[in-house]
XYZ file of C-alpha atoms in Angstrom:
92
model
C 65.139 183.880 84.505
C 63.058 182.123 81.519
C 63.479 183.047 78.023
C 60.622 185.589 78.162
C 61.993 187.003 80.649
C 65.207 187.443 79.413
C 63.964 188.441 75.770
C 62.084 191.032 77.659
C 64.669 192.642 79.293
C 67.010 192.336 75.819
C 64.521 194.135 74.385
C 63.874 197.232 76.864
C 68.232 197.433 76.381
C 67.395 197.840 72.556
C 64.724 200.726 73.731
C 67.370 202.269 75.403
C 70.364 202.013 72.805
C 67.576 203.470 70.055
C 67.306 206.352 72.391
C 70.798 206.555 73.114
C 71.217 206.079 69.272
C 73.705 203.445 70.063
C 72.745 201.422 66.525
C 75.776 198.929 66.948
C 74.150 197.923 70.656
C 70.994 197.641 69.544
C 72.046 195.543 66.909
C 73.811 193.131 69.165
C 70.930 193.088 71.520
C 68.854 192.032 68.841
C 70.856 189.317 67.528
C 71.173 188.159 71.249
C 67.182 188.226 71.218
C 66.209 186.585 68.321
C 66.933 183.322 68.956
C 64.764 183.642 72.069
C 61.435 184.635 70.486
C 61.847 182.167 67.427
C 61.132 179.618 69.957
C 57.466 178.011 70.136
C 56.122 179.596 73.486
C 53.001 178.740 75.787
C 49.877 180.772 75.015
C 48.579 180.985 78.713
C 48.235 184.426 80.156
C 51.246 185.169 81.507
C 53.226 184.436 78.578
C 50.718 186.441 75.619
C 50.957 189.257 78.276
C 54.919 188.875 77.931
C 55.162 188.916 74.355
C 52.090 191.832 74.089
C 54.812 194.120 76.106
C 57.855 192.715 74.028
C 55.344 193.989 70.696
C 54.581 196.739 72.130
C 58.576 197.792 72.496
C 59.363 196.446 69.327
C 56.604 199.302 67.617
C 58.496 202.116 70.013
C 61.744 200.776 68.915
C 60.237 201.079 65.110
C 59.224 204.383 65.687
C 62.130 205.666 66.983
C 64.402 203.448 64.389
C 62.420 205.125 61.532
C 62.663 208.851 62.921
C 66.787 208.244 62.350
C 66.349 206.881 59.544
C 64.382 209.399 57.888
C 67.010 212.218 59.388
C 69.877 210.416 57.854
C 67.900 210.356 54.723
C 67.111 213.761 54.752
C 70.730 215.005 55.711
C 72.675 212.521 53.276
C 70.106 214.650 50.377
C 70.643 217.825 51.468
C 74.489 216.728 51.668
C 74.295 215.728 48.224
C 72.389 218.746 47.044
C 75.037 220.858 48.211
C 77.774 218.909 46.841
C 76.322 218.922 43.375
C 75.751 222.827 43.830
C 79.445 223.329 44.521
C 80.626 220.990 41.938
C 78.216 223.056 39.173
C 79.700 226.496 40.496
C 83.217 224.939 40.251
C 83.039 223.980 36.836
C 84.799 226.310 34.356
């Protein structure tokens, strides 16, 4: 398999631990893939059609990586909101 090859199918794995919301595995997929696409690469066909799918993942994988992220935001302030309500109704 060449490095394209294999950086494409890292990067499908991350698709699928991002909708699995398996962050740690995604993370060590990434770290795995990086390396690989640093790399200077041939511009013929084949390979800009290779790295045009590996993109186009990466903007999924953006997509669905910002959709958590903005939940977790959203819960960790309504967490917070309620927190600070209890502690005012607490005090004496």
């Amino acid at each position: 398999m060449d490095i394209l090859e294999h950086a494409l199918q890292l990067t499908r794995s991350m698709l699928d631990a991002a909708r699995a919301q398996e962050w740690s595995r995604l993370i060590e997929l990434e770290v795995e893939r990086e390396p690989l696409l640093v790399r200077r690469h041939a511009s013929d066909p084949a390979t800009l059609a290779q790295l045009g799918e590996i993109l186009a993942y990466d903007r999924e994988l953006q997509a669905i990586v910002g959709g958590a992220r903005d939940f977790a935001a959203e819960q960790w302030q309504r967490e917070t909101g309620r927190a600070r309500a209890i502690a005012a109704y607490a005090k004496p």
